[in-house]
CSV table of C-alpha atoms in Angstrom, one decimal:
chain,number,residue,atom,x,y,z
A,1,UNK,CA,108.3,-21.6,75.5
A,2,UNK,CA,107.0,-18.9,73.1
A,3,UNK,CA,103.8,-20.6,72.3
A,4,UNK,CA,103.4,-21.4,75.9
A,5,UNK,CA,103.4,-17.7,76.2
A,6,UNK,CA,101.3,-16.8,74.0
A,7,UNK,CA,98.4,-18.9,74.7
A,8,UNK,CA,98.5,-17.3,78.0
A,9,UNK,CA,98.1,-14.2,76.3
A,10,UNK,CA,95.5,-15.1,74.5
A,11,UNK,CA,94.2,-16.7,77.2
A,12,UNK,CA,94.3,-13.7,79.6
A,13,UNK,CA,96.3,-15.9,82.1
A,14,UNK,CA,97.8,-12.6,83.7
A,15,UNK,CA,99.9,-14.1,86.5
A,16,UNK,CA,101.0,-17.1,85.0
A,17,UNK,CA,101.9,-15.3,81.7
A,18,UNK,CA,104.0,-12.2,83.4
A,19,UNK,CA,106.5,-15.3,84.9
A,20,UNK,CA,107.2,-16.6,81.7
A,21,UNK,CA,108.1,-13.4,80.6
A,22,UNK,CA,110.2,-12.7,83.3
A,23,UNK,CA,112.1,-16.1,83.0
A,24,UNK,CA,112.7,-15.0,79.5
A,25,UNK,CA,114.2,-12.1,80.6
A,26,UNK,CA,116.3,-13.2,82.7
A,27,UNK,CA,117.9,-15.9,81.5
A,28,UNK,CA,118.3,-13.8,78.4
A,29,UNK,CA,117.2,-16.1,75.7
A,30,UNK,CA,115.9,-13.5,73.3
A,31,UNK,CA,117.6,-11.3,70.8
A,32,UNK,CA,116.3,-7.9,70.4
A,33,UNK,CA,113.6,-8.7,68.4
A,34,UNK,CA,111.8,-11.1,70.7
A,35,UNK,CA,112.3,-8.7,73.9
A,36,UNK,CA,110.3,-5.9,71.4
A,37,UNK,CA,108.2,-9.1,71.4
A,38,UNK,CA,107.6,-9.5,75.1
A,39,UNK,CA,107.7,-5.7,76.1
A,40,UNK,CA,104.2,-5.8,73.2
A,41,UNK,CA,103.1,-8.9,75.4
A,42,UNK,CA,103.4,-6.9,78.8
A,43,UNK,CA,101.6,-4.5,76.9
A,44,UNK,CA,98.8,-6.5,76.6
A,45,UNK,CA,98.6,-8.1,79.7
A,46,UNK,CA,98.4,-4.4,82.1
A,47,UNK,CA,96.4,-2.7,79.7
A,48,UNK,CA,93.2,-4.3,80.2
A,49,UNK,CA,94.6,-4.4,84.2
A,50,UNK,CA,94.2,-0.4,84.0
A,51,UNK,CA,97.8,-0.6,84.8
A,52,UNK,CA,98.8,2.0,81.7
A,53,UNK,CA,101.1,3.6,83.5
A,54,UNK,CA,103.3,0.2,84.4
A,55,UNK,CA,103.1,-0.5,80.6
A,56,UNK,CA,104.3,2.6,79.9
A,57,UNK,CA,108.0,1.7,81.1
A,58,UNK,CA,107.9,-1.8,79.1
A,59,UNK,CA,107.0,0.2,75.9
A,60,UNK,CA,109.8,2.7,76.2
A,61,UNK,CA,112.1,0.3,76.7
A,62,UNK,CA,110.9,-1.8,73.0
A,63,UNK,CA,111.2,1.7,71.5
A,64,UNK,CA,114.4,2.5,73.1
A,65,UNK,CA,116.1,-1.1,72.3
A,66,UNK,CA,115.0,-0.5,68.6
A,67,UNK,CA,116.9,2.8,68.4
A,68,UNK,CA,119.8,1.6,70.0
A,69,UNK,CA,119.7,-1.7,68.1
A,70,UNK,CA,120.0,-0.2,64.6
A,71,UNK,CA,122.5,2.7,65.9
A,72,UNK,CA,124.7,-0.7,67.0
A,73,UNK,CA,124.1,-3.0,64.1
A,74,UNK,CA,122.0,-1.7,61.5
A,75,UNK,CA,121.1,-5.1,60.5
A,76,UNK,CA,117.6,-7.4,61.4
A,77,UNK,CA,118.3,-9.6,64.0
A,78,UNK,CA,116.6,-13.5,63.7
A,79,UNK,CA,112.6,-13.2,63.7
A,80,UNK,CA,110.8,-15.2,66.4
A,81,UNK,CA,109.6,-17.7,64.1
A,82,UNK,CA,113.5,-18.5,62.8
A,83,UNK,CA,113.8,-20.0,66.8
A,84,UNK,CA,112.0,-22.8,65.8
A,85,UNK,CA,112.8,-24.0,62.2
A,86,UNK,CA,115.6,-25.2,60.4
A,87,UNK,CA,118.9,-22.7,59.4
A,88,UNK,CA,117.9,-24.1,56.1
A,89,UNK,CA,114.8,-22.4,56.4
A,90,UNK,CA,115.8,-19.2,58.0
A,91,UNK,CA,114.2,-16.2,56.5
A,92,UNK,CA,115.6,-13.8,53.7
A,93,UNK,CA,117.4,-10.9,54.7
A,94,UNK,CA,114.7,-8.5,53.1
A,95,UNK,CA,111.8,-10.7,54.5
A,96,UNK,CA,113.7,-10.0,58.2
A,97,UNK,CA,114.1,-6.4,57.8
A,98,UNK,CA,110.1,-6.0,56.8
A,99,UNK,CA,109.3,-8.1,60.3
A,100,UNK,CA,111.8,-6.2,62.1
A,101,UNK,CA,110.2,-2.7,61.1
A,102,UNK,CA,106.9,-4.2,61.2
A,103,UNK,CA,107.5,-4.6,64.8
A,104,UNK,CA,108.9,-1.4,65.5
A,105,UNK,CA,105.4,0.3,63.8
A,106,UNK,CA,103.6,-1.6,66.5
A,107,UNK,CA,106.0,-0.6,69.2
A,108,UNK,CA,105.5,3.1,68.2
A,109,UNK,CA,101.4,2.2,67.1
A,110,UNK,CA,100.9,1.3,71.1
A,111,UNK,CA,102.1,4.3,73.4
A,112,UNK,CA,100.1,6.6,70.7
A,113,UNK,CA,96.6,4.6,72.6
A,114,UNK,CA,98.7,4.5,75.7
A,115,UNK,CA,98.8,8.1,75.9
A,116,UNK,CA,95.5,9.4,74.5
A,117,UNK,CA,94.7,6.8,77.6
A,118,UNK,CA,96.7,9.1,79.9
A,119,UNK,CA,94.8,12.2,78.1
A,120,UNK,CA,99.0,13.3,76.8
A,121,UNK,CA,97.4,14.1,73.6
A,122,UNK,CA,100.2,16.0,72.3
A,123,UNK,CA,102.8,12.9,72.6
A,124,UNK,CA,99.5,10.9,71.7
A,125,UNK,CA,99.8,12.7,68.1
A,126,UNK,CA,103.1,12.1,67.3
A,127,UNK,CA,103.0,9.0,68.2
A,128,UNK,CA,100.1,8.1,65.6
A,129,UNK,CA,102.0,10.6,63.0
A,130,UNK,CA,105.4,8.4,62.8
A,131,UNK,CA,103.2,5.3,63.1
A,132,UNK,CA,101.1,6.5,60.0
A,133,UNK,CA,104.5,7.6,57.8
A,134,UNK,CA,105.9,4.3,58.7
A,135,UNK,CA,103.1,2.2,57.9
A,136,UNK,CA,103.7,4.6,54.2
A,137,UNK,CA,107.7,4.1,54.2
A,138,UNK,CA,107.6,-0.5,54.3
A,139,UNK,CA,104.1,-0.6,52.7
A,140,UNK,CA,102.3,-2.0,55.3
A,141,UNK,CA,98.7,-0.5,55.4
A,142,UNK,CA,95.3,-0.5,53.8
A,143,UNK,CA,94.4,2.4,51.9
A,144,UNK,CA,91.1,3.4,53.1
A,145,UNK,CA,91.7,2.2,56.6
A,146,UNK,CA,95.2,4.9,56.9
A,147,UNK,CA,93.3,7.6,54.9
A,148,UNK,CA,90.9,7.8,57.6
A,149,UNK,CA,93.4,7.7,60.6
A,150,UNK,CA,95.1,10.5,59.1
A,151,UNK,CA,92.0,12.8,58.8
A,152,UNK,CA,91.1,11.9,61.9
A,153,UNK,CA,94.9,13.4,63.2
A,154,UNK,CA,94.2,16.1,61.1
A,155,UNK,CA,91.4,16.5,63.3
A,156,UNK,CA,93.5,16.9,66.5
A,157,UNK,CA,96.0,19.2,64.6
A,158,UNK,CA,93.4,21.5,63.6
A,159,UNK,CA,92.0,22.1,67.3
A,160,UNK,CA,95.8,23.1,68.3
A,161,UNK,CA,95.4,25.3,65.2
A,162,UNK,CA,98.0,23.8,64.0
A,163,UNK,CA,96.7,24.1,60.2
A,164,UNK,CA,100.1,23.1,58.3
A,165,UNK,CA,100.0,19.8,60.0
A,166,UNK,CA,96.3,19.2,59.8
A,167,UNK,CA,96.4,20.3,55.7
A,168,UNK,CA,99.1,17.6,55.6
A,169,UNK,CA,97.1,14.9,56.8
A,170,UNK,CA,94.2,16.0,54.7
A,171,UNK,CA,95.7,16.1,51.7
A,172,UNK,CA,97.9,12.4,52.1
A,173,UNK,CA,94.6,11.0,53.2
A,174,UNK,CA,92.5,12.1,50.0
A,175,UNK,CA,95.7,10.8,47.9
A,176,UNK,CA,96.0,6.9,49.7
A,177,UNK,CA,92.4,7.0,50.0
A,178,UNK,CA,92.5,7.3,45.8
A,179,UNK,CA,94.6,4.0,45.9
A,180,UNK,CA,91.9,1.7,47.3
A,181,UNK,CA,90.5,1.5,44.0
A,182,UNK,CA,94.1,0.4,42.6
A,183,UNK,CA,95.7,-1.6,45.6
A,184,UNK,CA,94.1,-5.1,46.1
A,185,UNK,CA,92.1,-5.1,49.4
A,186,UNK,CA,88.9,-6.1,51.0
A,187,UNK,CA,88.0,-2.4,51.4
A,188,UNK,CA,88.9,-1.7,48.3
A,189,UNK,CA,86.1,-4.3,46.9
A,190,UNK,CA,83.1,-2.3,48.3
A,191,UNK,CA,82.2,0.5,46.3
A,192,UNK,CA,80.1,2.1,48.4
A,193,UNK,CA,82.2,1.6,51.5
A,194,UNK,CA,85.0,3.6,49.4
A,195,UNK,CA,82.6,6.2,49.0
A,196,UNK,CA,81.5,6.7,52.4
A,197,UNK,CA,85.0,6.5,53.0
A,198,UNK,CA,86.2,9.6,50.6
A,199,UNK,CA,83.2,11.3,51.8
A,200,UNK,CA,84.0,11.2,55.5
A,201,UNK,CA,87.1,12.6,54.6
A,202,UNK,CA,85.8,15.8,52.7
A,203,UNK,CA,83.9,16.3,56.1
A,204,UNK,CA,86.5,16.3,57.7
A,205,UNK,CA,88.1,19.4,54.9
A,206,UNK,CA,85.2,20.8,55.5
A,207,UNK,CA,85.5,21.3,59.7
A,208,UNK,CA,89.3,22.3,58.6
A,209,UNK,CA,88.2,25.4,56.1
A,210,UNK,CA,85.5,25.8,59.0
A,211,UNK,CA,87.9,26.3,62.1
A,212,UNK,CA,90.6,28.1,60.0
A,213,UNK,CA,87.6,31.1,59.0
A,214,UNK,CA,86.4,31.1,62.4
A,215,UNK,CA,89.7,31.5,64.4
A,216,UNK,CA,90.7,34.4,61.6
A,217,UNK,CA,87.5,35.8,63.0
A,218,UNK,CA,88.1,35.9,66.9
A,219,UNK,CA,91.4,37.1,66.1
A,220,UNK,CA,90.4,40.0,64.1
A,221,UNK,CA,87.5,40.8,66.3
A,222,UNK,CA,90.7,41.2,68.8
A,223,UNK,CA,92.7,43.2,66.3
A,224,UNK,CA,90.3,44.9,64.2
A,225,UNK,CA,92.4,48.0,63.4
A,226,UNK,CA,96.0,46.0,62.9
A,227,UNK,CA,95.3,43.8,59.9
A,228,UNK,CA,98.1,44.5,58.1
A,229,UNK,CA,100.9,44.2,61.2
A,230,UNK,CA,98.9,40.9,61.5
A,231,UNK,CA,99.2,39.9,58.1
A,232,UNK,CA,102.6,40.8,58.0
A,233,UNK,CA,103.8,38.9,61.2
A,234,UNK,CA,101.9,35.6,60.3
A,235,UNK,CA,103.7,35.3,56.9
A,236,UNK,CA,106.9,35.6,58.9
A,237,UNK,CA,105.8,32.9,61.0
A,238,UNK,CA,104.3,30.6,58.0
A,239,UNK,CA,107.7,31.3,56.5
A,240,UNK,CA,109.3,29.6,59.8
A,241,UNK,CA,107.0,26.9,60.0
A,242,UNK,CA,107.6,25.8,56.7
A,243,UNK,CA,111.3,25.7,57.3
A,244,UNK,CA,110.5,23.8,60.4
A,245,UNK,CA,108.8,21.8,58.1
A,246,UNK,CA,111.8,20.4,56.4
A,247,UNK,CA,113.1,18.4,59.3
A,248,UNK,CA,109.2,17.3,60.6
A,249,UNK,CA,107.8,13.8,59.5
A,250,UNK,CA,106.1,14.3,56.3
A,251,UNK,CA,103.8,11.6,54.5
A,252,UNK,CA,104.3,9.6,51.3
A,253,UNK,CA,106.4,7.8,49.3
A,254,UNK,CA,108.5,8.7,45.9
A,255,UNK,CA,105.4,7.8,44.4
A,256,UNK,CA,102.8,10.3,46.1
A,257,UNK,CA,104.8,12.8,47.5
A,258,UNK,CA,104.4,15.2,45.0
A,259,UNK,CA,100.6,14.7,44.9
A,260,UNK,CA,100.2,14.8,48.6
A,261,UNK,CA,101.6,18.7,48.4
A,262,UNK,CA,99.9,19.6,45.1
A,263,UNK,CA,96.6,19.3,46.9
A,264,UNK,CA,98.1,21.6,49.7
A,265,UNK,CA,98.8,24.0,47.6
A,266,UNK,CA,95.5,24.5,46.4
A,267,UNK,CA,94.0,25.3,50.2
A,268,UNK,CA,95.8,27.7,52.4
A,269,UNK,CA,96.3,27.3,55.7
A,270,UNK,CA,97.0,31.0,56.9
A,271,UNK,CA,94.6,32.5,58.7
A,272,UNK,CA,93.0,35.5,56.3
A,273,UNK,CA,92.7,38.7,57.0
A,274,UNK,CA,90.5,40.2,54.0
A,275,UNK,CA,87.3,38.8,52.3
A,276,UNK,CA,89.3,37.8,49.5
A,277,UNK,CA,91.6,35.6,51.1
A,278,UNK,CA,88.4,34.2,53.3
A,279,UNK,CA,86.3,33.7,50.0
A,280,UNK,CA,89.0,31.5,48.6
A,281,UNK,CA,89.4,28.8,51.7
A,282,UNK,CA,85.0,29.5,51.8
A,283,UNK,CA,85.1,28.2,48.7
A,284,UNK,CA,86.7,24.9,49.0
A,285,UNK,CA,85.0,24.1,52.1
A,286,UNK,CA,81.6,24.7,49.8
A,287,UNK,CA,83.2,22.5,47.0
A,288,UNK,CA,83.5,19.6,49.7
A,289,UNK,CA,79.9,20.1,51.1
A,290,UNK,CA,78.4,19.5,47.9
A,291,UNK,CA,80.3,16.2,47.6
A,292,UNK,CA,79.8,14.8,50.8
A,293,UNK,CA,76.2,15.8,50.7
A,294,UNK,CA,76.1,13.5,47.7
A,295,UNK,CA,76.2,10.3,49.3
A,296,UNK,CA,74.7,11.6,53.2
A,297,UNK,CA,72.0,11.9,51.5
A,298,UNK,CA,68.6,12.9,53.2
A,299,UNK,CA,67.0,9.2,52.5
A,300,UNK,CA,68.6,7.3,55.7
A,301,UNK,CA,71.4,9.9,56.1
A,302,UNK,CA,69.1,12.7,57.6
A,303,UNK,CA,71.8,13.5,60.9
A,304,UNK,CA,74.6,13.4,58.8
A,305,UNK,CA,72.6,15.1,56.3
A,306,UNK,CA,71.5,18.4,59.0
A,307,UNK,CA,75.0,18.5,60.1
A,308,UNK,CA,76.7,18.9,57.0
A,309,UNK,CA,74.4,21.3,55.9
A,310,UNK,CA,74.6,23.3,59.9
A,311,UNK,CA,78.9,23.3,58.7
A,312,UNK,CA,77.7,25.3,55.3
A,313,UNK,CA,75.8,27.5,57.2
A,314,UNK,CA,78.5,28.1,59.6
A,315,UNK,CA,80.7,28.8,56.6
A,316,UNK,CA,78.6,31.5,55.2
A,317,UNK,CA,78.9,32.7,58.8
A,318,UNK,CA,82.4,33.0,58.9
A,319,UNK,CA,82.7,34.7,55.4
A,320,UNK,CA,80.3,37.4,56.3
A,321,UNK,CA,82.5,38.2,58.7
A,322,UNK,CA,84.8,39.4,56.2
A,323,UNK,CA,82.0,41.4,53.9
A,324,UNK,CA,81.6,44.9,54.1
A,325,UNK,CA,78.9,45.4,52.3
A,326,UNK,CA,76.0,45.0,54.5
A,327,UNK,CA,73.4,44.0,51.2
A,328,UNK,CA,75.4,41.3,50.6
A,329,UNK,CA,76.1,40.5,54.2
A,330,UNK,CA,72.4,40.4,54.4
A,331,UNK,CA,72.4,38.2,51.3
A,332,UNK,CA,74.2,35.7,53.2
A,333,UNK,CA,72.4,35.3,56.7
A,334,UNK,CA,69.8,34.6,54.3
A,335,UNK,CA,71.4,31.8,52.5
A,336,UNK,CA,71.9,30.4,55.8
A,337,UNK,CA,68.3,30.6,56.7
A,338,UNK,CA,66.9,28.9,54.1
A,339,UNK,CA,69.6,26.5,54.9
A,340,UNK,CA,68.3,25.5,57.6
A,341,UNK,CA,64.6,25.9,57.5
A,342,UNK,CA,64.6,23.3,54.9
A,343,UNK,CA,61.0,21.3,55.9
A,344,UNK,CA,62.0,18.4,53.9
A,345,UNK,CA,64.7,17.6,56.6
A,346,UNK,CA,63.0,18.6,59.8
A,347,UNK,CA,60.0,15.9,59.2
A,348,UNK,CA,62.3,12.6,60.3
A,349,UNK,CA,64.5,14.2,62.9
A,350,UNK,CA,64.3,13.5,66.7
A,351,UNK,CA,63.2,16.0,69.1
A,352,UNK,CA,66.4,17.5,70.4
A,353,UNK,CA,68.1,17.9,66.8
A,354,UNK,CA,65.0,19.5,65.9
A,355,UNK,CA,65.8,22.3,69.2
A,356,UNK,CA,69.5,22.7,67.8
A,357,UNK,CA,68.5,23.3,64.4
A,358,UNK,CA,65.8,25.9,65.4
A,359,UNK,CA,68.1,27.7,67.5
A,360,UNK,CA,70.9,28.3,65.2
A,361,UNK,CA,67.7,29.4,63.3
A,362,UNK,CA,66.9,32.1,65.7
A,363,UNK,CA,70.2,33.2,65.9
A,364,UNK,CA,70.5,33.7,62.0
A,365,UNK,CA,67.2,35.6,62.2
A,366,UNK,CA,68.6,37.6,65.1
A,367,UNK,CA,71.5,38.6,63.1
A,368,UNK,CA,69.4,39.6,59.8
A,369,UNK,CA,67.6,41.9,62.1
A,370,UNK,CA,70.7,43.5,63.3
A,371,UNK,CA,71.9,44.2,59.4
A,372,UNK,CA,68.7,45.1,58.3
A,373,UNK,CA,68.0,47.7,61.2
A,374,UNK,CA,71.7,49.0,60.4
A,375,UNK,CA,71.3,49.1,56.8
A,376,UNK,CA,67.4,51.5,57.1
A,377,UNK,CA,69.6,53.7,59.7
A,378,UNK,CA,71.8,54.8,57.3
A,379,UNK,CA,69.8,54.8,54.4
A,380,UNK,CA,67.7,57.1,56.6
A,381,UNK,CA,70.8,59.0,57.8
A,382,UNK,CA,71.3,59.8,53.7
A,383,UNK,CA,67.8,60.8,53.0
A,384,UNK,CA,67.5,63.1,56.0
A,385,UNK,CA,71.4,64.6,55.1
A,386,UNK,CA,71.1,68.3,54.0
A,387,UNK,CA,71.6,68.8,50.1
A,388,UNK,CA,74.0,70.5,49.0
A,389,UNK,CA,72.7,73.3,47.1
């Protein structure tokens, strides 16, 4: 009966499929872990139907057996495959409690696509968060391949501002992403691949550092003359959040635990309210341009190339914010110039990158005009000042 089923799975055989899963049901042949089974295979037969939202009941209920299942028992129940073999050749009791959880990473790996489907992007998240520290807790992932589904997360996190979260998954994913090279994989075997790999993920610090400057900015420009009450009240709520912290879903295992949060301790995730504080986090995010403009290189790399170098001119941006001094505010608008005026880069480049590039141009050169004019006004102001005699 099971392989019947799943050839019409396979087979997209919708309607002929969906009765064998209802006689399963009903004459209640399964244990628990072949119904997580056949909710996965409902799954799969109303997805590609566009019926997501008649899944979604099928998936609750594999996640909801699961949870009741272990609160009941505690112990694996029989794998699919013990149905048909010999007791003699029933499975180990820690080769049925990998299967087992296996299946529950899956059941909690589907209603995160489910609901980015159904644009629920917040359950959508957590979904992909406990399927990521699972996939961690019964090592079952590949290294490169879960690095860059937790910087992609991050990705999400950091547009809610939620920066804790999205330095999280930055930081685990630069620490599994350093065990391809040591865990066996076919990943792990291309070199290069494992560099474009590490170097996605620095982009992806780099749009973190990016965001976290920029929101400090809006909020100042807000609050210009309450910098300390801000300061003051966001410690107090980084102080909660990390206590809220204790009971969230955090990454790694005894053995990378404790290097997943020293890399977070290196990188704030506060918003700053001072050039010093917006110098350090500018600083890091520079660090990572540098390296991932190592291997997007200009030589067949030229879009990845102009937009790595468009996020360090943005950064300067941001951190000039923060400068009082209007020479070296000026200083910096110029960096950015030359940033993007670069000719070298502008030769291959299609026409409408070319019109994106040239306007952020325009709006550097716009700004410089604006310090510069300020900067002759009051040196004018000074000179034209009565002297004290």
């Amino acid at each position: 009966m099971k392989k019947h089923i799943r050839n019409h799975v396979v087979t997209k055989k919708v309607f002929n499929n969906s009765k064998y899963i209802l006689d399963l049901t009903f004459f209640k042949v399964a244990t628990v872990c072949l119904d997580e089974s056949l909710a996965h295979s409902w799954h799969s037969l109303h997805t590609p139907l566009d019926e997501i939202e008649r899944t979604q009941g099928f998936l609750e209920t594999a996640e909801a057996m699961y949870i009741c299942y272990m609160k009941e028992d505690g112990q694996p129940p029989m794998d699919l495959t013990e149905f048909f073999v010999a007791e003699e050749d029933a499975l180990p009791q820690q080769e049925r409690i990998k299967r087992f959880q296996m299946a529950y990473t899956h059941t909690l790996y589907y209603p995160a696509q489910m609901y980015k489907n159904l644009e629920l992007y917040e359950k959508a998240g957590g979904y992909c968060h406990s399927t990521l520290q699972r996939q961690l807790e019964f090592n079952q992932f590949i290294p490169l391949e879960w690095a860059i589904n937790a910087a992609t997360l991050s990705q999400y996190y950091i547009t809610k501002t939620l920066y804790i979260e999205g330095r999280h998954c930055l930081s685990a994913a630069i620490v599994i992403a350093g065990l391809a090279g040591e865990v066996p994989s076919e990943a792990a075997a291309q070199e290069n691949q494992l560099r474009q790999k590490r170097d996605e993920i620095a982009r992806c610090w780099i749009k973190y550092c990016l965001n976290l400057l920029q929101d400090a900015k809006k909020l100042l420009e807000l609050e210009v003359d309450r910098q300390a009450e801000l300061r003051a009240t966001q410690l107090q709520e980084e102080k909660e959040k990390e206590r809220g912290r204790k009971n969230a879903v955090l990454f790694g295992s005894i053995d990378t635990f404790d290097s997943i949060c020293g890399l977070e301790e290196k990188v704030s995730c506060v918003v700053p309210v001072n050039f010093e504080e917006a110098r350090a986090i500018f600083l890091v995010g520079q660090a990572l341009v540098n390296q991932a403009k190592e291997y997007f290189e200009m030589d067949g790399r030229v879009t990845d190339h102009i937009e790595i170098l468009q996020d360090h001119s943005a950064l300067f941006k941001a951190l000039a914010f923060f400068e009082e001094d209007l020479e070296r505010c000026c200083k910096m608008h110029k960096r950015r110039y030359y940033l993007l005026i670069c000719r070298q880069l502008h030769l291959p480049l299609k026409i409408n990158r070319l019109k994106a590039n040239y306007l952020l141009i325009l709006v550097v050169l716009q700004e410089l005009y604006f310090i510069v004019s300020t900067i002759l006004m009051r040196n004018m102001n000074i000179s034209n000042a009565p002297r004290q005699v």
